[in-house]
């Protein structure tokens, strides 16, 4: 949080620790998981693990979980999320669901209905990678998102590209005007941080703050050792 200079939450990331290949990026296996349908049980596991981990952390911290378009087309998504919250004891207000504009390209009305149901439970909804898809402004009119995440492709050039700076400025102003949080993704330098702060972004995440870390290392480094020791998965601070 750029106003308080305190950690506001964490984003759950997934890595495949392959016995021969080592740590495999999700860019290498998520498309295949989506193609063969494995994304549904994998996604359910991620939601359960993220909620269980965050439930052990201080109550002011939230956890963000990315949900794919295929998961949104699954009729059981709402029940999976409600079940994960109930099993973990995590307050719904501490869970943040991140979606990209691609989620809204298919069966928009049904997707919006699910988003409204999640919002009614107190779950926060974030638009991820904002500005890289289609009809972004139309989607903001369709659903009152809690957060807009400015894609790293704009943030990385914010110090030397006037166009990128203008986009960050415009998106931050849009978010602030609509009562949404503006989060800059991929902040890696102090110069980038200074620019996005001056342009009105309210949150940042990126390597300047922390690289992706296993939950146990997050707890040791940022939370004074608080939290479970048996939960796998990698989490990046926001």
PDB file of C-alpha atoms in Angstrom:
ATOM      1  CA  UNK A   1       0.000   0.000   0.000  1.00  0.00           C
ATOM      2  CA  UNK A   2       1.709   3.185  -1.197  1.00  0.00           C
ATOM      3  CA  UNK A   3      -0.107   5.468   1.234  1.00  0.00           C
ATOM      4  CA  UNK A   4       0.766   3.547   4.402  1.00  0.00           C
ATOM      5  CA  UNK A   5       3.917   1.866   3.050  1.00  0.00           C
ATOM      6  CA  UNK A   6       2.657  -1.419   4.515  1.00  0.00           C
ATOM      7  CA  UNK A   7       1.916  -4.837   3.044  1.00  0.00           C
ATOM      8  CA  UNK A   8      -1.727  -5.007   1.982  1.00  0.00           C
ATOM      9  CA  UNK A   9      -1.849  -8.558   0.696  1.00  0.00           C
ATOM     10  CA  UNK A  10      -0.370 -11.369  -1.345  1.00  0.00           C
ATOM     11  CA  UNK A  11      -1.039 -12.938  -4.724  1.00  0.00           C
ATOM     12  CA  UNK A  12      -1.039 -16.727  -5.019  1.00  0.00           C
ATOM     13  CA  UNK A  13       1.136 -18.021  -7.856  1.00  0.00           C
ATOM     14  CA  UNK A  14       1.600 -21.595  -8.986  1.00  0.00           C
ATOM     15  CA  UNK A  15       4.807 -23.360 -10.023  1.00  0.00           C
ATOM     16  CA  UNK A  16       5.344 -26.983 -11.045  1.00  0.00           C
ATOM     17  CA  UNK A  17       8.312 -28.438  -9.187  1.00  0.00           C
ATOM     18  CA  UNK A  18       9.137 -31.148 -11.733  1.00  0.00           C
ATOM     19  CA  UNK A  19      11.419 -33.976 -10.495  1.00  0.00           C
ATOM     20  CA  UNK A  20      13.655 -33.663 -13.582  1.00  0.00           C
ATOM     21  CA  UNK A  21      13.067 -30.187 -15.001  1.00  0.00           C
ATOM     22  CA  UNK A  22      12.989 -28.349 -11.699  1.00  0.00           C
ATOM     23  CA  UNK A  23      10.720 -25.335 -11.280  1.00  0.00           C
ATOM     24  CA  UNK A  24       8.473 -24.986 -14.356  1.00  0.00           C
ATOM     25  CA  UNK A  25       6.765 -21.684 -15.191  1.00  0.00           C
ATOM     26  CA  UNK A  26       2.946 -21.660 -15.399  1.00  0.00           C
ATOM     27  CA  UNK A  27       3.294 -20.274 -18.923  1.00  0.00           C
ATOM     28  CA  UNK A  28       4.566 -23.727 -19.881  1.00  0.00           C
ATOM     29  CA  UNK A  29       1.858 -25.878 -18.296  1.00  0.00           C
ATOM     30  CA  UNK A  30      -1.289 -23.788 -17.702  1.00  0.00           C
ATOM     31  CA  UNK A  31      -2.289 -23.741 -21.422  1.00  0.00           C
ATOM     32  CA  UNK A  32      -1.978 -27.536 -21.513  1.00  0.00           C
ATOM     33  CA  UNK A  33      -3.926 -27.862 -18.258  1.00  0.00           C
ATOM     34  CA  UNK A  34      -6.687 -25.763 -19.800  1.00  0.00           C
ATOM     35  CA  UNK A  35      -6.676 -27.821 -22.993  1.00  0.00           C
ATOM     36  CA  UNK A  36      -7.069 -31.170 -21.233  1.00  0.00           C
ATOM     37  CA  UNK A  37      -9.428 -29.940 -18.504  1.00  0.00           C
ATOM     38  CA  UNK A  38      -6.994 -30.333 -15.614  1.00  0.00           C
ATOM     39  CA  UNK A  39      -7.282 -26.610 -14.894  1.00  0.00           C
ATOM     40  CA  UNK A  40     -10.486 -27.263 -12.926  1.00  0.00           C
ATOM     41  CA  UNK A  41      -9.078 -29.560 -10.208  1.00  0.00           C
ATOM     42  CA  UNK A  42      -5.824 -27.587 -10.224  1.00  0.00           C
ATOM     43  CA  UNK A  43      -7.694 -24.314  -9.830  1.00  0.00           C
ATOM     44  CA  UNK A  44      -9.784 -25.746  -7.001  1.00  0.00           C
ATOM     45  CA  UNK A  45      -6.607 -26.848  -5.212  1.00  0.00           C
ATOM     46  CA  UNK A  46      -5.089 -23.383  -5.593  1.00  0.00           C
ATOM     47  CA  UNK A  47      -8.157 -21.709  -4.111  1.00  0.00           C
ATOM     48  CA  UNK A  48      -8.202 -24.079  -1.140  1.00  0.00           C
ATOM     49  CA  UNK A  49      -4.467 -23.691  -0.497  1.00  0.00           C
ATOM     50  CA  UNK A  50      -4.521 -19.901  -0.785  1.00  0.00           C
ATOM     51  CA  UNK A  51      -7.434 -19.582   1.629  1.00  0.00           C
ATOM     52  CA  UNK A  52      -5.908 -22.035   4.110  1.00  0.00           C
ATOM     53  CA  UNK A  53      -2.576 -20.205   4.062  1.00  0.00           C
ATOM     54  CA  UNK A  54      -4.003 -16.693   4.354  1.00  0.00           C
ATOM     55  CA  UNK A  55      -6.303 -17.734   7.198  1.00  0.00           C
ATOM     56  CA  UNK A  56      -3.194 -18.199   9.358  1.00  0.00           C
ATOM     57  CA  UNK A  57      -1.928 -14.698   8.637  1.00  0.00           C
ATOM     58  CA  UNK A  58      -2.841 -11.318  10.212  1.00  0.00           C
ATOM     59  CA  UNK A  59      -6.447 -10.327   9.585  1.00  0.00           C
ATOM     60  CA  UNK A  60      -5.616  -7.115   7.698  1.00  0.00           C
ATOM     61  CA  UNK A  61      -3.940  -9.040   4.837  1.00  0.00           C
ATOM     62  CA  UNK A  62      -5.849 -10.296   1.796  1.00  0.00           C
ATOM     63  CA  UNK A  63      -4.954 -13.016  -0.680  1.00  0.00           C
ATOM     64  CA  UNK A  64      -5.551 -12.735  -4.433  1.00  0.00           C
ATOM     65  CA  UNK A  65      -6.242 -15.742  -6.648  1.00  0.00           C
ATOM     66  CA  UNK A  66      -6.373 -15.729 -10.440  1.00  0.00           C
ATOM     67  CA  UNK A  67      -9.419 -17.410 -11.979  1.00  0.00           C
ATOM     68  CA  UNK A  68      -9.338 -18.436 -15.658  1.00  0.00           C
ATOM     69  CA  UNK A  69     -12.149 -18.146 -18.180  1.00  0.00           C
ATOM     70  CA  UNK A  70     -12.514 -21.935 -18.214  1.00  0.00           C
ATOM     71  CA  UNK A  71     -13.001 -21.967 -14.456  1.00  0.00           C
ATOM     72  CA  UNK A  72     -15.679 -19.306 -14.778  1.00  0.00           C
ATOM     73  CA  UNK A  73     -17.521 -21.446 -17.292  1.00  0.00           C
ATOM     74  CA  UNK A  74     -17.573 -24.284 -14.770  1.00  0.00           C
ATOM     75  CA  UNK A  75     -20.933 -24.378 -12.949  1.00  0.00           C
ATOM     76  CA  UNK A  76     -19.296 -25.361  -9.660  1.00  0.00           C
ATOM     77  CA  UNK A  77     -16.957 -22.375  -9.226  1.00  0.00           C
ATOM     78  CA  UNK A  78     -19.093 -20.562  -6.659  1.00  0.00           C
ATOM     79  CA  UNK A  79     -19.457 -23.700  -4.565  1.00  0.00           C
ATOM     80  CA  UNK A  80     -15.683 -24.312  -4.717  1.00  0.00           C
ATOM     81  CA  UNK A  81     -14.935 -20.805  -3.425  1.00  0.00           C
ATOM     82  CA  UNK A  82     -17.581 -20.937  -0.701  1.00  0.00           C
ATOM     83  CA  UNK A  83     -16.296 -24.347   0.360  1.00  0.00           C
ATOM     84  CA  UNK A  84     -12.703 -23.132   0.524  1.00  0.00           C
ATOM     85  CA  UNK A  85     -13.701 -20.166   2.672  1.00  0.00           C
ATOM     86  CA  UNK A  86     -15.736 -22.350   5.004  1.00  0.00           C
ATOM     87  CA  UNK A  87     -13.029 -24.999   5.374  1.00  0.00           C
ATOM     88  CA  UNK A  88     -10.283 -22.461   6.043  1.00  0.00           C
ATOM     89  CA  UNK A  89     -12.245 -19.998   8.138  1.00  0.00           C
ATOM     90  CA  UNK A  90     -10.958 -17.125   5.985  1.00  0.00           C
ATOM     91  CA  UNK A  91     -13.257 -14.115   5.988  1.00  0.00           C
ATOM     92  CA  UNK A  92     -14.693 -13.530   2.475  1.00  0.00           C
ATOM     93  CA  UNK A  93     -13.536  -9.902   2.613  1.00  0.00           C
ATOM     94  CA  UNK A  94      -9.930 -11.142   2.711  1.00  0.00           C
ATOM     95  CA  UNK A  95     -10.234 -13.033  -0.581  1.00  0.00           C
ATOM     96  CA  UNK A  96      -9.659 -11.238  -3.861  1.00  0.00           C
ATOM     97  CA  UNK A  97     -10.506 -12.850  -7.196  1.00  0.00           C
ATOM     98  CA  UNK A  98      -8.491 -11.650 -10.197  1.00  0.00           C
ATOM     99  CA  UNK A  99      -9.865 -12.009 -13.703  1.00  0.00           C
ATOM    100  CA  UNK A 100      -8.732 -10.800 -17.109  1.00  0.00           C
ATOM    101  CA  UNK A 101     -10.942  -9.368 -19.796  1.00  0.00           C
ATOM    102  CA  UNK A 102     -10.927 -12.745 -21.573  1.00  0.00           C
ATOM    103  CA  UNK A 103     -13.230 -14.042 -18.827  1.00  0.00           C
ATOM    104  CA  UNK A 104     -15.920 -11.637 -19.994  1.00  0.00           C
ATOM    105  CA  UNK A 105     -15.604 -12.546 -23.680  1.00  0.00           C
ATOM    106  CA  UNK A 106     -17.583 -15.773 -23.224  1.00  0.00           C
ATOM    107  CA  UNK A 107     -21.137 -15.845 -21.881  1.00  0.00           C
ATOM    108  CA  UNK A 108     -20.813 -12.375 -20.423  1.00  0.00           C
ATOM    109  CA  UNK A 109     -24.181 -12.333 -18.669  1.00  0.00           C
ATOM    110  CA  UNK A 110     -23.559 -15.611 -16.832  1.00  0.00           C
ATOM    111  CA  UNK A 111     -20.088 -14.449 -15.826  1.00  0.00           C
ATOM    112  CA  UNK A 112     -21.419 -11.151 -14.501  1.00  0.00           C
ATOM    113  CA  UNK A 113     -24.034 -13.054 -12.496  1.00  0.00           C
ATOM    114  CA  UNK A 114     -21.279 -15.091 -10.807  1.00  0.00           C
ATOM    115  CA  UNK A 115     -19.237 -11.946 -10.151  1.00  0.00           C
ATOM    116  CA  UNK A 116     -22.221 -10.321  -8.465  1.00  0.00           C
ATOM    117  CA  UNK A 117     -22.762 -13.430  -6.331  1.00  0.00           C
ATOM    118  CA  UNK A 118     -19.126 -13.362  -5.243  1.00  0.00           C
ATOM    119  CA  UNK A 119     -19.345  -9.652  -4.477  1.00  0.00           C
ATOM    120  CA  UNK A 120     -22.478 -10.258  -2.412  1.00  0.00           C
ATOM    121  CA  UNK A 121     -20.431 -12.588  -0.195  1.00  0.00           C
ATOM    122  CA  UNK A 122     -17.918  -9.796   0.427  1.00  0.00           C
ATOM    123  CA  UNK A 123     -15.226 -11.104  -1.948  1.00  0.00           C
ATOM    124  CA  UNK A 124     -13.257  -8.422  -3.785  1.00  0.00           C
ATOM    125  CA  UNK A 125     -12.979  -8.538  -7.582  1.00  0.00           C
ATOM    126  CA  UNK A 126      -9.952  -7.227  -9.502  1.00  0.00           C
ATOM    127  CA  UNK A 127      -9.460  -6.661 -13.221  1.00  0.00           C
ATOM    128  CA  UNK A 128      -5.998  -8.046 -13.984  1.00  0.00           C
ATOM    129  CA  UNK A 129      -3.658  -6.961 -16.817  1.00  0.00           C
ATOM    130  CA  UNK A 130      -5.849  -3.945 -17.509  1.00  0.00           C
ATOM    131  CA  UNK A 131      -5.366  -2.362 -20.920  1.00  0.00           C
ATOM    132  CA  UNK A 132      -4.083  -5.432 -22.756  1.00  0.00           C
ATOM    133  CA  UNK A 133      -7.471  -6.843 -23.849  1.00  0.00           C
ATOM    134  CA  UNK A 134     -10.602  -5.529 -25.533  1.00  0.00           C
ATOM    135  CA  UNK A 135     -13.335  -3.107 -24.486  1.00  0.00           C
ATOM    136  CA  UNK A 136     -11.841  -2.433 -21.073  1.00  0.00           C
ATOM    137  CA  UNK A 137     -13.979   0.632 -20.415  1.00  0.00           C
ATOM    138  CA  UNK A 138     -17.162  -1.189 -21.410  1.00  0.00           C
ATOM    139  CA  UNK A 139     -16.371  -3.902 -18.871  1.00  0.00           C
ATOM    140  CA  UNK A 140     -15.854  -1.311 -16.143  1.00  0.00           C
ATOM    141  CA  UNK A 141     -19.360  -0.072 -16.889  1.00  0.00           C
ATOM    142  CA  UNK A 142     -20.748  -3.597 -16.732  1.00  0.00           C
ATOM    143  CA  UNK A 143     -19.330  -4.451 -13.326  1.00  0.00           C
ATOM    144  CA  UNK A 144     -18.008  -2.288 -10.462  1.00  0.00           C
ATOM    145  CA  UNK A 145     -14.578  -3.809  -9.918  1.00  0.00           C
ATOM    146  CA  UNK A 146     -12.790  -3.181  -6.644  1.00  0.00           C
ATOM    147  CA  UNK A 147      -9.370  -2.954  -8.237  1.00  0.00           C
ATOM    148  CA  UNK A 148      -7.685  -2.298 -11.569  1.00  0.00           C
ATOM    149  CA  UNK A 149      -4.243  -3.828 -12.019  1.00  0.00           C
ATOM    150  CA  UNK A 150      -2.131  -1.886 -14.514  1.00  0.00           C
ATOM    151  CA  UNK A 151      -0.215  -4.335 -16.677  1.00  0.00           C
ATOM    152  CA  UNK A 152       3.556  -4.505 -16.278  1.00  0.00           C
ATOM    153  CA  UNK A 153       4.035  -3.775 -19.986  1.00  0.00           C
ATOM    154  CA  UNK A 154       3.064  -0.159 -19.249  1.00  0.00           C
ATOM    155  CA  UNK A 155       4.862   0.093 -15.907  1.00  0.00           C
ATOM    156  CA  UNK A 156       8.253  -1.105 -17.178  1.00  0.00           C
ATOM    157  CA  UNK A 157       8.585   1.873 -19.555  1.00  0.00           C
ATOM    158  CA  UNK A 158       7.013   4.492 -17.316  1.00  0.00           C
ATOM    159  CA  UNK A 159      10.297   6.346 -16.693  1.00  0.00           C
ATOM    160  CA  UNK A 160      11.378   6.793 -20.308  1.00  0.00           C
ATOM    161  CA  UNK A 161       8.266   6.428 -22.462  1.00  0.00           C
ATOM    162  CA  UNK A 162       5.753   9.307 -22.316  1.00  0.00           C
ATOM    163  CA  UNK A 163       3.039   7.104 -23.787  1.00  0.00           C
ATOM    164  CA  UNK A 164       3.396   4.528 -21.009  1.00  0.00           C
ATOM    165  CA  UNK A 165       3.412   7.278 -18.396  1.00  0.00           C
ATOM    166  CA  UNK A 166       0.252   8.802 -19.844  1.00  0.00           C
ATOM    167  CA  UNK A 167      -1.495   5.425 -19.813  1.00  0.00           C
ATOM    168  CA  UNK A 168      -0.561   4.813 -16.170  1.00  0.00           C
ATOM    169  CA  UNK A 169      -1.730   8.318 -15.282  1.00  0.00           C
ATOM    170  CA  UNK A 170      -5.039   7.873 -17.096  1.00  0.00           C
ATOM    171  CA  UNK A 171      -5.784   4.452 -15.622  1.00  0.00           C
ATOM    172  CA  UNK A 172      -4.927   5.617 -12.101  1.00  0.00           C
ATOM    173  CA  UNK A 173      -7.200   8.634 -12.502  1.00  0.00           C
ATOM    174  CA  UNK A 174      -9.965   6.402 -13.879  1.00  0.00           C
ATOM    175  CA  UNK A 175      -9.657   3.999 -10.961  1.00  0.00           C
ATOM    176  CA  UNK A 176      -9.601   6.759  -8.369  1.00  0.00           C
ATOM    177  CA  UNK A 177     -12.573   8.450  -9.981  1.00  0.00           C
ATOM    178  CA  UNK A 178     -14.589   5.225  -9.851  1.00  0.00           C
ATOM    179  CA  UNK A 179     -13.613   4.400  -6.277  1.00  0.00           C
ATOM    180  CA  UNK A 180     -11.299   1.536  -7.258  1.00  0.00           C
ATOM    181  CA  UNK A 181      -7.793   0.668  -6.132  1.00  0.00           C
ATOM    182  CA  UNK A 182      -5.122   1.187  -8.801  1.00  0.00           C
ATOM    183  CA  UNK A 183      -2.331  -1.391  -8.528  1.00  0.00           C
ATOM    184  CA  UNK A 184       0.813  -1.158 -10.643  1.00  0.00           C
ATOM    185  CA  UNK A 185       2.247  -4.558 -11.572  1.00  0.00           C
ATOM    186  CA  UNK A 186       5.892  -5.345 -12.212  1.00  0.00           C
ATOM    187  CA  UNK A 187       7.533  -2.487 -10.328  1.00  0.00           C
ATOM    188  CA  UNK A 188      11.275  -3.202 -10.324  1.00  0.00           C
ATOM    189  CA  UNK A 189      13.069   0.105  -9.730  1.00  0.00           C
ATOM    190  CA  UNK A 190      12.867   3.037  -7.329  1.00  0.00           C
ATOM    191  CA  UNK A 191      12.385   5.341 -10.328  1.00  0.00           C
ATOM    192  CA  UNK A 192       9.316   3.396 -11.445  1.00  0.00           C
ATOM    193  CA  UNK A 193       7.958   3.495  -7.900  1.00  0.00           C
ATOM    194  CA  UNK A 194       8.387   7.258  -7.712  1.00  0.00           C
ATOM    195  CA  UNK A 195       6.568   7.773 -11.001  1.00  0.00           C
ATOM    196  CA  UNK A 196       3.594   5.516 -10.305  1.00  0.00           C
ATOM    197  CA  UNK A 197       3.185   6.984  -6.817  1.00  0.00           C
ATOM    198  CA  UNK A 198       3.141  10.529  -8.169  1.00  0.00           C
ATOM    199  CA  UNK A 199       0.562   9.519 -10.784  1.00  0.00           C
ATOM    200  CA  UNK A 200      -1.927   8.315  -8.177  1.00  0.00           C
ATOM    201  CA  UNK A 201      -1.469   4.538  -8.001  1.00  0.00           C
ATOM    202  CA  UNK A 202      -2.491   3.248  -4.599  1.00  0.00           C
ATOM    203  CA  UNK A 203      -0.729  -0.124  -4.605  1.00  0.00           C
ATOM    204  CA  UNK A 204       2.312  -1.704  -6.210  1.00  0.00           C
ATOM    205  CA  UNK A 205       3.681  -5.178  -6.572  1.00  0.00           C
ATOM    206  CA  UNK A 206       6.870  -6.390  -8.135  1.00  0.00           C
ATOM    207  CA  UNK A 207      10.483  -7.368  -7.656  1.00  0.00           C
ATOM    208  CA  UNK A 208      11.362  -4.027  -6.035  1.00  0.00           C
ATOM    209  CA  UNK A 209       9.348  -5.228  -3.053  1.00  0.00           C
ATOM    210  CA  UNK A 210       9.839  -8.987  -3.279  1.00  0.00           C
ATOM    211  CA  UNK A 211      10.407 -11.782  -5.732  1.00  0.00           C
ATOM    212  CA  UNK A 212       7.965 -14.707  -5.607  1.00  0.00           C
ATOM    213  CA  UNK A 213       8.586 -16.700  -2.451  1.00  0.00           C
ATOM    214  CA  UNK A 214       7.281 -19.894  -0.863  1.00  0.00           C
ATOM    215  CA  UNK A 215       4.742 -19.266   1.904  1.00  0.00           C
ATOM    216  CA  UNK A 216       7.169 -20.235   4.665  1.00  0.00           C
ATOM    217  CA  UNK A 217       9.723 -17.671   3.463  1.00  0.00           C
ATOM    218  CA  UNK A 218       7.013 -15.005   3.226  1.00  0.00           C
ATOM    219  CA  UNK A 219       6.183 -15.669   6.869  1.00  0.00           C
ATOM    220  CA  UNK A 220       9.796 -15.500   7.990  1.00  0.00           C
ATOM    221  CA  UNK A 221      10.649 -12.379   6.002  1.00  0.00           C
ATOM    222  CA  UNK A 222       7.499 -10.296   6.382  1.00  0.00           C
ATOM    223  CA  UNK A 223       5.257 -11.785   9.066  1.00  0.00           C
ATOM    224  CA  UNK A 224       7.653 -12.591  11.881  1.00  0.00           C
ATOM    225  CA  UNK A 225       7.447 -16.342  11.340  1.00  0.00           C
ATOM    226  CA  UNK A 226       3.668 -16.423  11.631  1.00  0.00           C
ATOM    227  CA  UNK A 227       1.750 -19.046   9.663  1.00  0.00           C
ATOM    228  CA  UNK A 228       1.609 -22.740   8.726  1.00  0.00           C
ATOM    229  CA  UNK A 229       4.687 -24.701   7.692  1.00  0.00           C
ATOM    230  CA  UNK A 230       3.081 -27.464   5.618  1.00  0.00           C
ATOM    231  CA  UNK A 231       1.486 -25.478   2.790  1.00  0.00           C
ATOM    232  CA  UNK A 232       3.286 -25.604  -0.549  1.00  0.00           C
ATOM    233  CA  UNK A 233       2.857 -23.021  -3.285  1.00  0.00           C
ATOM    234  CA  UNK A 234       4.539 -19.724  -4.114  1.00  0.00           C
ATOM    235  CA  UNK A 235       3.172 -16.341  -3.149  1.00  0.00           C
ATOM    236  CA  UNK A 236       4.227 -12.853  -4.145  1.00  0.00           C
ATOM    237  CA  UNK A 237       3.594  -9.782  -2.030  1.00  0.00           C
ATOM    238  CA  UNK A 238       1.373  -7.032  -3.438  1.00  0.00           C
TER     239      UNK A 238
END
